[in-house]
XYZ file of C-alpha atoms in Angstrom:
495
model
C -0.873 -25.505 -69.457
C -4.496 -24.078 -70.164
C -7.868 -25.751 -70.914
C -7.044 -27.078 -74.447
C -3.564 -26.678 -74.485
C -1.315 -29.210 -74.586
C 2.469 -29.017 -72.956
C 5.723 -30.637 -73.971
C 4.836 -34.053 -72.549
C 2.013 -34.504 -74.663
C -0.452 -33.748 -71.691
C -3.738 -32.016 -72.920
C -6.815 -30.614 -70.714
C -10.126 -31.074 -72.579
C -13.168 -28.887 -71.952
C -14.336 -31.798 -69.494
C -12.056 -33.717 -68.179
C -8.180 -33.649 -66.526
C -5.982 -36.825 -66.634
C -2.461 -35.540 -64.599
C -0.456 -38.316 -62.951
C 2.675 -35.394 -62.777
C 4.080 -32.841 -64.142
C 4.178 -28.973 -64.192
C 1.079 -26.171 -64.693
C 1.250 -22.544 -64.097
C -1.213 -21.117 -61.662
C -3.043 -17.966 -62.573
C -0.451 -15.406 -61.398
C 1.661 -17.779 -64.072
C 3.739 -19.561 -61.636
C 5.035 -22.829 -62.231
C 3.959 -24.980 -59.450
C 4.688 -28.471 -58.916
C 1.775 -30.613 -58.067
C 1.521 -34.405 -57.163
C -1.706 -36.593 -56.549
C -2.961 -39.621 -57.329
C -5.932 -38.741 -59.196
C -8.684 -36.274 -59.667
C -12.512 -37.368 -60.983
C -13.868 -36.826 -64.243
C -15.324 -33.120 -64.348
C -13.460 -32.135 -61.350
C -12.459 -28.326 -60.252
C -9.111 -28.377 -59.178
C -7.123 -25.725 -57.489
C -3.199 -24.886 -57.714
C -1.953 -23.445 -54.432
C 1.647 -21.092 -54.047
C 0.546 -18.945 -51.543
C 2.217 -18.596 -48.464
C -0.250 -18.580 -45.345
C -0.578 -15.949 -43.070
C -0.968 -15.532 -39.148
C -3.384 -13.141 -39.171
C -4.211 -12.890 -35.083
C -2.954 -14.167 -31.869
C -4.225 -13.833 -28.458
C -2.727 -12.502 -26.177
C -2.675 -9.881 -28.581
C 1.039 -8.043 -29.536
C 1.762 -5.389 -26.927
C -0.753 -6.486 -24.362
C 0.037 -5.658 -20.829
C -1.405 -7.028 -17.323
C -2.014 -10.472 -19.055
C -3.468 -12.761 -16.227
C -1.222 -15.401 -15.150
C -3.466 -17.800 -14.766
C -3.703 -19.054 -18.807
C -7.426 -20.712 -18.484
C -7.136 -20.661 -21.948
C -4.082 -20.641 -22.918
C -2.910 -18.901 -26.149
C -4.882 -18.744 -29.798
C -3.475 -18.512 -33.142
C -5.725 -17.593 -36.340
C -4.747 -18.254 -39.719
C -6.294 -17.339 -43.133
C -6.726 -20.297 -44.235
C -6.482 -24.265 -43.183
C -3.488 -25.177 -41.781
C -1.643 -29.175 -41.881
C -1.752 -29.310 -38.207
C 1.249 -31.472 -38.425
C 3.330 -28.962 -38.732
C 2.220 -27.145 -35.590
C 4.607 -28.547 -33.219
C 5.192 -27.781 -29.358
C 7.748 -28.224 -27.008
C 5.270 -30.568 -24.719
C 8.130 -32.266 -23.187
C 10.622 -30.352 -22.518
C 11.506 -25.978 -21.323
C 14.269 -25.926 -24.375
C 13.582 -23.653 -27.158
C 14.003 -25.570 -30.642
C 13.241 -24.179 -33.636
C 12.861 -27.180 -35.555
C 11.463 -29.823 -33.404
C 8.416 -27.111 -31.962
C 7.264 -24.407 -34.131
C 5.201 -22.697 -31.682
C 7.176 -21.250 -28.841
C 7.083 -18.775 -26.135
C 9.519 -17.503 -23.833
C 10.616 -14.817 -21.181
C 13.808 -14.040 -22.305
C 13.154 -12.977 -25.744
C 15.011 -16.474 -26.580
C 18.494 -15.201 -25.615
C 19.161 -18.895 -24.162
C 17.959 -22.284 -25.390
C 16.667 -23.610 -22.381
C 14.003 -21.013 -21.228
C 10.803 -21.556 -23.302
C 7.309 -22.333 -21.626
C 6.402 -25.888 -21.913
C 3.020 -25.601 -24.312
C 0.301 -28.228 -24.177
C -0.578 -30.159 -27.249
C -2.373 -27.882 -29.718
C -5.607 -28.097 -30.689
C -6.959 -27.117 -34.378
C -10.452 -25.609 -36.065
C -10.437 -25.802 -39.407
C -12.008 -24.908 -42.282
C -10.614 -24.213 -46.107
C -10.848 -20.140 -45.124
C -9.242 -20.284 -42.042
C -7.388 -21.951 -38.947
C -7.828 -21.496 -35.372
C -4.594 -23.247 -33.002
C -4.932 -23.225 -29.227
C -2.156 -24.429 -27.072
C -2.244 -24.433 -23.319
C 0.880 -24.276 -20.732
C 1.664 -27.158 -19.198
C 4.322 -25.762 -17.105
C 5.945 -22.460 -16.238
C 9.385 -21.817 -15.077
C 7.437 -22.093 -11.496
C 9.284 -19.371 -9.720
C 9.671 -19.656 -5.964
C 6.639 -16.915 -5.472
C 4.131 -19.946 -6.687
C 2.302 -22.185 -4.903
C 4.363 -26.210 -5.176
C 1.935 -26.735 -7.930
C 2.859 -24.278 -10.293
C 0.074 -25.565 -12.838
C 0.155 -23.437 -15.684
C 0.848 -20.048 -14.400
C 3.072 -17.485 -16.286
C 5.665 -15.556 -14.258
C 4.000 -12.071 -13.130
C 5.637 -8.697 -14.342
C 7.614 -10.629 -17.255
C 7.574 -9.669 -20.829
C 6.947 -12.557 -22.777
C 7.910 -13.394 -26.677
C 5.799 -15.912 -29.403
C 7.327 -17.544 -31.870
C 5.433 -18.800 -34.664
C 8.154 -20.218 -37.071
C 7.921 -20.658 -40.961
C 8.150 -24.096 -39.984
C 4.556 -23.417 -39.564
C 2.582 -24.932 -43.175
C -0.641 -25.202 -45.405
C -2.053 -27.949 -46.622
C 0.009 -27.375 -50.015
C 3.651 -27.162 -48.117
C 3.586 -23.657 -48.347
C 5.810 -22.612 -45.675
C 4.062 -19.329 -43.110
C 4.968 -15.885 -44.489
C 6.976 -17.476 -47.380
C 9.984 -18.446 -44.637
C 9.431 -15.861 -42.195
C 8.840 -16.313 -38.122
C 6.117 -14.156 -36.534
C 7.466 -12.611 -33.191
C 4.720 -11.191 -30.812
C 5.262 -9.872 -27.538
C 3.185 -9.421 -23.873
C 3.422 -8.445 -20.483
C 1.818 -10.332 -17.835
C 0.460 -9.101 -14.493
C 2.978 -7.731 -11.978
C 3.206 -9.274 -8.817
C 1.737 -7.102 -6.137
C 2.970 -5.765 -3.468
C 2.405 -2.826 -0.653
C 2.373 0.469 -2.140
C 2.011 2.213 0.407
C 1.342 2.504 4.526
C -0.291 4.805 7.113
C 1.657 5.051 9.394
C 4.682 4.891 7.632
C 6.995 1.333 8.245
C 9.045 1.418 10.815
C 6.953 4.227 12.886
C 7.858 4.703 16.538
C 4.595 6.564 18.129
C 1.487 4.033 16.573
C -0.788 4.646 19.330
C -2.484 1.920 20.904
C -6.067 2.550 19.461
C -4.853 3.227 16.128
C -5.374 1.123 12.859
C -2.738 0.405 10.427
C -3.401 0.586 7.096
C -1.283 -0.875 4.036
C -2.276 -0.451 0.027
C -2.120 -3.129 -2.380
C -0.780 -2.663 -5.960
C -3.331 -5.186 -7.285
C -6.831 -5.519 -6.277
C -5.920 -8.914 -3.342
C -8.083 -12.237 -2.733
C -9.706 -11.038 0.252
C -10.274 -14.241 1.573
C -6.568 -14.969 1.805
C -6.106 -11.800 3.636
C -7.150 -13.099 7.435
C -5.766 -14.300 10.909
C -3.811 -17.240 8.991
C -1.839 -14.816 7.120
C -1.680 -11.827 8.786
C -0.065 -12.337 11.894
C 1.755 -10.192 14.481
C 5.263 -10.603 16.660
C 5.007 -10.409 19.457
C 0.934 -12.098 20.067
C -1.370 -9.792 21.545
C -3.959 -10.657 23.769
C -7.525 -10.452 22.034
C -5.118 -10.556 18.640
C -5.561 -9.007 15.811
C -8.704 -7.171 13.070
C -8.228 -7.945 10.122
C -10.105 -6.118 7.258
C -9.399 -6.154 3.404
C -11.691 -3.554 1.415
C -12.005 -4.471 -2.367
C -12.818 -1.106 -3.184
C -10.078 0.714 -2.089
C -7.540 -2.145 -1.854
C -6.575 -1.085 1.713
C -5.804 -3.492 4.339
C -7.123 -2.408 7.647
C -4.848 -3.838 10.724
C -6.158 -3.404 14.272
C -5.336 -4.866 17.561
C -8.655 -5.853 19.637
C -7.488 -4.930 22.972
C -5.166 -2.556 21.869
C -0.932 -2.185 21.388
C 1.431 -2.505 24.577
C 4.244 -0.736 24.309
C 6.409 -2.217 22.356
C 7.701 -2.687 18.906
C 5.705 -5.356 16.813
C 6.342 -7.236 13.369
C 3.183 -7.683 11.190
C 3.477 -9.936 8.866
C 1.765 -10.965 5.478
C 2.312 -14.969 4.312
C 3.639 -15.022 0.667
C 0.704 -17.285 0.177
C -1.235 -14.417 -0.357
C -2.956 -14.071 -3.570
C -4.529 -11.748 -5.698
C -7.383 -11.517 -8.160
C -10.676 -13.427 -8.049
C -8.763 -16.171 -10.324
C -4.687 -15.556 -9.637
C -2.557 -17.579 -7.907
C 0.071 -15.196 -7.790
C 1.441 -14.914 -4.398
C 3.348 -11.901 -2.369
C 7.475 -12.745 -2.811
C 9.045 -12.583 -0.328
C 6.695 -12.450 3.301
C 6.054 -8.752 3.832
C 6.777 -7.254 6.733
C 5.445 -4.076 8.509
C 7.372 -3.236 11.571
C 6.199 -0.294 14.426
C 6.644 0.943 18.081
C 3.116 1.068 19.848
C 3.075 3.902 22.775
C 0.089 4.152 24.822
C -0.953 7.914 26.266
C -1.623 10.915 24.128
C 1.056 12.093 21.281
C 1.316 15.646 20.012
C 2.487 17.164 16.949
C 6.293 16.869 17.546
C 5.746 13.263 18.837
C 5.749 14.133 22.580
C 3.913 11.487 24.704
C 1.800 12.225 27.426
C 0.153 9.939 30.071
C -3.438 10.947 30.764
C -5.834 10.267 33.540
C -9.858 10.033 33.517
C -11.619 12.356 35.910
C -15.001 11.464 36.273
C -16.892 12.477 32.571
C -13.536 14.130 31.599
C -10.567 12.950 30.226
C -7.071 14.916 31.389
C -3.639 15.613 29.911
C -1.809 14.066 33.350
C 1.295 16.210 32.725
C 1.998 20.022 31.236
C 2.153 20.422 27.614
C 5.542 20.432 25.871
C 4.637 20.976 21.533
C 6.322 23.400 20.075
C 4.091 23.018 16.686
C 0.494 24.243 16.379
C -1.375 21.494 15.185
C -1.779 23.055 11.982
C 2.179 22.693 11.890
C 2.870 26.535 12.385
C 5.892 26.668 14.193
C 5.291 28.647 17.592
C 7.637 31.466 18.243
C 10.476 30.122 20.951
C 11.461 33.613 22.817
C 14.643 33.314 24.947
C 15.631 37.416 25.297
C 13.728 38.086 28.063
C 13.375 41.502 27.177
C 11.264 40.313 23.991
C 9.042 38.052 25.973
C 6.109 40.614 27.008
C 5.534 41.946 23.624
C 4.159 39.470 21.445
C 0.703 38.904 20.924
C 0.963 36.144 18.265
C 1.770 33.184 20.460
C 4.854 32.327 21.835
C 6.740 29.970 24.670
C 9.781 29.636 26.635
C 11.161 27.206 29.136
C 11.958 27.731 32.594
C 15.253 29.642 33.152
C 15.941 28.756 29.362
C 17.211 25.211 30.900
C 16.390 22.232 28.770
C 16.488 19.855 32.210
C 13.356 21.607 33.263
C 11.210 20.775 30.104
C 10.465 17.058 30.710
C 9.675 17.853 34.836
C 7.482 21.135 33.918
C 6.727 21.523 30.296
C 6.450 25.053 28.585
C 5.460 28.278 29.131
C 3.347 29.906 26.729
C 1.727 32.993 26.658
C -2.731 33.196 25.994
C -1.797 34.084 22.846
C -0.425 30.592 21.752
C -3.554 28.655 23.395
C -6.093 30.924 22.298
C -8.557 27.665 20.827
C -10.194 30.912 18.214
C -7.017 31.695 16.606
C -7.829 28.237 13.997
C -3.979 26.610 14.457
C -4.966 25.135 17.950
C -2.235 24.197 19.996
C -3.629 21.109 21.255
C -3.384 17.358 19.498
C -6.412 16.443 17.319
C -9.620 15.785 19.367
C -8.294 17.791 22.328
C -8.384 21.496 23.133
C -7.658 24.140 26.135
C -10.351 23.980 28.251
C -12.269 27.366 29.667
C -12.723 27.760 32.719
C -15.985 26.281 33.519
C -14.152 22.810 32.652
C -11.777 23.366 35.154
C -14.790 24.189 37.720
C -16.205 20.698 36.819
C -12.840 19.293 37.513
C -12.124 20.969 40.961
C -15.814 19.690 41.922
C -14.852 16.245 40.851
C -12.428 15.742 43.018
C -12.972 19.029 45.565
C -13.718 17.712 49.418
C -14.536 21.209 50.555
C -11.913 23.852 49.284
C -9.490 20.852 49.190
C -9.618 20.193 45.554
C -6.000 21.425 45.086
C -4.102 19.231 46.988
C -5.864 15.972 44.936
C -4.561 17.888 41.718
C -1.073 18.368 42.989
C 1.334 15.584 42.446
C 2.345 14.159 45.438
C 5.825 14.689 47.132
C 8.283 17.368 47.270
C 10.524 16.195 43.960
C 8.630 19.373 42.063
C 6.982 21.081 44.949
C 8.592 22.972 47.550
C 8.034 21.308 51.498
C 5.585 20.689 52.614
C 3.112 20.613 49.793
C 0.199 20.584 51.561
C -2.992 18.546 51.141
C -1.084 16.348 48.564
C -0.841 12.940 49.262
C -0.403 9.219 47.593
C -3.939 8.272 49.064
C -5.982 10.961 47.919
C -4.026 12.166 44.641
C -6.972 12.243 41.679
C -3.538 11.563 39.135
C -3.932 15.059 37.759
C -0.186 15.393 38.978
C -0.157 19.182 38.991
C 3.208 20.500 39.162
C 5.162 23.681 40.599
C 5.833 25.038 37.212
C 6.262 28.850 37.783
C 5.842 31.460 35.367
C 7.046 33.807 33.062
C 6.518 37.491 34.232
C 5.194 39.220 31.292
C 6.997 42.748 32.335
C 10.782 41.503 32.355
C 10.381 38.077 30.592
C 12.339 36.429 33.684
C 10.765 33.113 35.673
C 9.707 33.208 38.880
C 7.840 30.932 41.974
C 9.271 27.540 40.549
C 7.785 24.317 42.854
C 6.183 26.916 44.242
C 3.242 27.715 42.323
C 1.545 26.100 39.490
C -0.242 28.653 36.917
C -2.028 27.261 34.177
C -4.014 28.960 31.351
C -7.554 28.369 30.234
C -9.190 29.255 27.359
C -11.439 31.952 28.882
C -11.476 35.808 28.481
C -13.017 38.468 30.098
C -12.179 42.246 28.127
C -8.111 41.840 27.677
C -7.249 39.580 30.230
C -7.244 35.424 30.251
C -8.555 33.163 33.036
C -5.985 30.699 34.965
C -5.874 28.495 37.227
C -3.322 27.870 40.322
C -1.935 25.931 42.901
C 0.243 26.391 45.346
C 2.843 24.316 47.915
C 1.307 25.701 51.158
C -2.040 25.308 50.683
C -4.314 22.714 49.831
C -6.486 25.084 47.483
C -7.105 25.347 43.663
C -7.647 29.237 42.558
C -8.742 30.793 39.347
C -8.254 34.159 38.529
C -7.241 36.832 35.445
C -3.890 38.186 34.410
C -2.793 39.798 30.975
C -2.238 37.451 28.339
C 1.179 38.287 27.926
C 2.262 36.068 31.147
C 3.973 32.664 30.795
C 1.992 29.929 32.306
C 1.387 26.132 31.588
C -1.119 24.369 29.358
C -2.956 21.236 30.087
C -5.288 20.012 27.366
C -8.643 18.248 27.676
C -10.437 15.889 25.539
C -12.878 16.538 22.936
């Protein structure tokens, strides 16, 4: 009924005053609506409510990814207008999903069972008659293994979650949410993180001893839960390990202070590892980094050398055996002999074309393989061919007189012929120069094996490259020129 109307019970409104115990009025659309109170005051505005409330926000917002899972505040609900906080209802209690006893609910599974919802805290309301704000903490999580034993109120990392806000859900006039309809949002929290990727690669067998290990994080980590606690190392090293986390880069830096043995070592990295200046997400299970340490000097195809310090100069202690340029050009491997004295881009053999001599002598390569100008170098990083006023600083190193080449030869006759003379255990400088031969550069055959040692330097003079020699009957170290073409061994000197 309107203002001065009067319906079929005899009810009237006057201009200035309303006197309803029950019954039925139309609202302005012209809906009935059934209305019950006890009574309203004499020149009283009264209002007649049918409309169905509406969820108008909730945070985390629908379709948000790399949600924290830490919920410091839980989740927020706005409404358009005042809501009867009765009806907001959470499963405080219990992890089962029931639409009628909680009308709030969340869960990972996109409510495929009825035991898998997040146990919410008790909500809490701001209200006003334009609006509604809910907020509702966890209480609990599922607590996967990954957490700490106090879960608290963590959300699973990496999981899509769902909201339900059911049309349980009412106003302060009964008016069910959406007219009957439940409000599904969805959102992804933060993955769990893990180790990208490595340098050297896992599993590695030539780390050198020096060298630092580095592995990437997914996620930016807690650096103070990356230290000596947990990251440890299998075997234990003596001086242990460095251990450096940079925020900006998310690299962890892994370092032994007094260097690898050689051996193979497990690192490890505790799964109570977090991330994030507030997370408390851990690492699932420990991580593991595993990697054979060699000491000595490593080329491009992995060979290992042992080296030896000469007064200010540091020595390859054996001939060189890459067959890679360190730029990873491959360098020609001639076995006709007939070919052999042509080339003039770089090229090797091995003695006799017999694998069994390549570990005791190396390769032969012609000047044009070591020339240090050519920009592919064939020495490892940080080392080169040196010229031949390196060798002369060498020879006077260790030269008594014009005996310098018996301390470079290795001692013994296993690779020289009897009696290598001037060589000896007692006065050996650990050069370990060996009879290596060469490659004649006119018919590609080998000659003078344990008899001489030849060895290139980097040094020209018009076509021809200088070398250095040895030889089993003599206690002398020579230098001299040949054509580039010849096949003679390489020794490599530090940077």
């Amino acid at each position: 009924i309107q203002a001065g109307e009067t319906d079929s019970d005899g009810i009237s409104i006057g201009a200035n005053a309303l006197a309803l115990n029950s019954g039925t009025i139309r609202d302005a659309a012209g809906n009935n609506a059934t209305l019950t109170h006890i009574s309203v005051a004499d020149n009283s505005s009264y209002m007649v409510d049918t409309t169905a409330p509406k969820l108008i926000s909730i945070s985390p917002a629908n379709g948000s990814d790399n949600v924290s899972v830490v919920s410091t505040t839980g989740f927020e609900f706005g409404f358009n207008e005042e809501i009867n906080s009765s009806t907001i209802l959470t499963n405080s209690n219990t992890t089962s999903c029931d639409g009628y006893s909680a009308t709030i609910q969340t869960s990972p599974d996109n409510f495929s069972t009825n035991t898998n919802c997040l146990q919410l805290g008790t909500p809490t309301t701001s209200d006003n008659m334009n609006f509604s704000i809910i907020r509702i903490n966890l209480i609990n999580s599922l607590c996967p293994t990954f957490y700490s034993s106090t879960c608290g109120s963590n959300l699973m990392p990496g999981t899509n979650y769902q909201i339900k806000v059911t049309s349980q859900v009412k106003d302060l006039a009964g008016n069910a949410l959406n007219g009957g309809t439940d409000n599904l949002s969805n959102f992804i929290s933060k993955a769990r993180p893990y180790v990208s990727s490595t340098s050297p690669d896992n599993g590695s067998n030539d780390v050198r001893d020096n060298e630092t290990i580095v592995l990437h994080f997914s996620n930016a980590m807690t650096s103070a839960s990356l230290d000596n606690t947990t990251v440890t190392i299998s075997p234990s090293l003596t001086g242990g390990l460095s251990v450096n986390y940079d925020n900006a880069s998310d690299n962890l830096s892994i370092s032994a202070v007094s260097g690898f043995d050689n051996t193979t070592y497990t690192i490890t990295i505790a799964d109570n590892t977090t991330y994030g200046a507030d997370e408390k997400i851990f690492l699932s299970p420990d991580y593991s980094f595993t990697f054979t340490s060699i000491s000595g000097l490593v080329d491009i195809d992995g060979n290992v050398y042992s080296t030896v310090v000469i007064g200010d100069q540091h020595w390859m202690a054996e001939n060189l055996k890459v067959t890679k340029y360190r730029n990873g050009d491959n360098i020609t491997n001639i076995t006709n002999n007939s070919l052999w004295g042509s080339d003039t881009s770089g090229a090797y053999g091995v003695y006799d074309n017999n694998a069994s001599n390549l570990d005791s002598y190396g390769r032969l390569y012609n000047w044009y393989a070591v020339d240090n100008s050519s920009g592919r170098y064939i020495c490892p990083e940080g080392w080169h061919v040196p010229s031949t006023d390196e060798y002369d600083d060498l020879e006077d190193e260790v030269g008594n007189g014009g005996a310098a080449g018996g301390k470079l030869k290795e001692p013994g006759i296993e690779y020289w012929q009897s009696p290598n003379t001037g060589a000896d255990n007692e006065t050996s400088s650990g050069f370990n120069a060996r009879g290596n031969g060469y490659r004649d550069r006119r018919t590609g055959g080998y000659r003078s094996i344990k008899q001489h040692s030849y060895t290139w330097t980097s040094s020209t003079v018009s076509n021809k490259g200088y070398y250095r020699y040895q030889s089993y009957n003599n206690n002398l170290s020579g230098s001299g020129t040949t054509y580039k073409t010849h096949g003679f061994s390489v020794r490599c000197l530090e940077d």
